[in-house]
């Protein structure tokens, strides 16, 4: 049975980079709602048209839309597949719906990986990424509002998963390789790979 994990951390903490490294190493699917949404926007789909302005403002797109998107993907992957969710859930409502689905299928998460990075470093990384990739939501105003949205909507999920004893706090500072090694220590201890 594949490893099922999720990356929980503020924007700029390295969820995407580290999620991909972990998934390549374990040969499992990396499901990033941000990436899926950016693809919808680029392709001008109905989801994309609904999400574009919201994403550009650094707000969250409606729960029902992301929940439908993620559940579709999970259904396609089949019951035994391993995966890492990155950027989902981001609200308590999303987390509860995901938990209910997991309970119904008898398949809960193995681990929630929380990357710990302080705010100054998050802002520095996001500004740098904005310069390199041109992501339109990586400007200082939008970065600040995304961090605020994180504190308000997503931070409560830390307690939600901590209460279930599956939250692992990992130091997210240092080089990409250093952080990847810390994550691997945690995951290999849980999954026995
Ligand atoms: P990310 O690449 O994870 O930083 O996501 C980029 C943007 O996509 C976010 O700022 C939100 O506007 C939107 N988004 C991604 N995942 C979610 C989610 N789970 N719930 C709501 N909005 C999301």
mmCIF file of N, CA and C in Angstrom, residues 59-60 90 145-156:
data_model
loop_
_atom_site.group_PDB
_atom_site.id
_atom_site.type_symbol
_atom_site.label_atom_id
_atom_site.label_comp_id
_atom_site.label_asym_id
_atom_site.label_seq_id
_atom_site.Cartn_x
_atom_site.Cartn_y
_atom_site.Cartn_z
ATOM 1 N N UNK A 59 -6.326 35.104 -2.422
ATOM 2 C CA UNK A 59 -7.394 34.539 -1.588
ATOM 3 C C UNK A 59 -7.565 33.054 -1.925
ATOM 4 N N UNK A 60 -8.430 32.380 -1.176
ATOM 5 C CA UNK A 60 -8.672 30.966 -1.447
ATOM 6 C C UNK A 60 -9.852 30.793 -2.390
ATOM 7 N N UNK A 90 -6.695 23.335 2.916
ATOM 8 C CA UNK A 90 -6.270 24.657 3.363
ATOM 9 C C UNK A 90 -7.297 25.298 4.282
ATOM 10 N N UNK A 145 -0.921 39.160 1.982
ATOM 11 C CA UNK A 145 -2.296 38.704 2.165
ATOM 12 C C UNK A 145 -2.354 37.180 2.154
ATOM 13 N N UNK A 146 -1.483 36.507 1.390
ATOM 14 C CA UNK A 146 -1.485 35.027 1.423
ATOM 15 C C UNK A 146 -1.041 34.517 2.799
ATOM 16 N N UNK A 147 -0.076 35.216 3.411
ATOM 17 C CA UNK A 147 0.358 34.788 4.758
ATOM 18 C C UNK A 147 -0.774 34.992 5.763
ATOM 19 N N UNK A 148 -1.496 36.093 5.605
ATOM 20 C CA UNK A 148 -2.639 36.362 6.487
ATOM 21 C C UNK A 148 -3.727 35.298 6.316
ATOM 22 N N UNK A 149 -3.999 34.971 5.057
ATOM 23 C CA UNK A 149 -4.998 33.927 4.771
ATOM 24 C C UNK A 149 -4.546 32.606 5.395
ATOM 25 N N UNK A 150 -3.257 32.332 5.307
ATOM 26 C CA UNK A 150 -2.739 31.097 5.916
ATOM 27 C C UNK A 150 -3.004 31.080 7.417
ATOM 28 N N UNK A 151 -2.638 32.194 8.082
ATOM 29 C CA UNK A 151 -2.818 32.251 9.546
ATOM 30 C C UNK A 151 -4.285 32.073 9.923
ATOM 31 N N UNK A 152 -5.149 32.701 9.155
ATOM 32 C CA UNK A 152 -6.574 32.699 9.494
ATOM 33 C C UNK A 152 -7.239 31.362 9.153
ATOM 34 N N UNK A 153 -7.016 30.864 7.949
ATOM 35 C CA UNK A 153 -7.777 29.714 7.437
ATOM 36 C C UNK A 153 -7.065 28.377 7.627
ATOM 37 N N UNK A 154 -5.746 28.370 7.484
ATOM 38 C CA UNK A 154 -5.039 27.089 7.382
ATOM 39 C C UNK A 154 -4.326 26.686 8.669
ATOM 40 N N UNK A 155 -3.863 27.688 9.430
ATOM 41 C CA UNK A 155 -3.126 27.361 10.649
ATOM 42 C C UNK A 155 -3.919 26.454 11.611
ATOM 43 N N UNK A 156 -5.257 26.636 11.728
ATOM 44 C CA UNK A 156 -6.009 25.730 12.616
ATOM 45 C C UNK A 156 -5.852 24.248 12.267
#
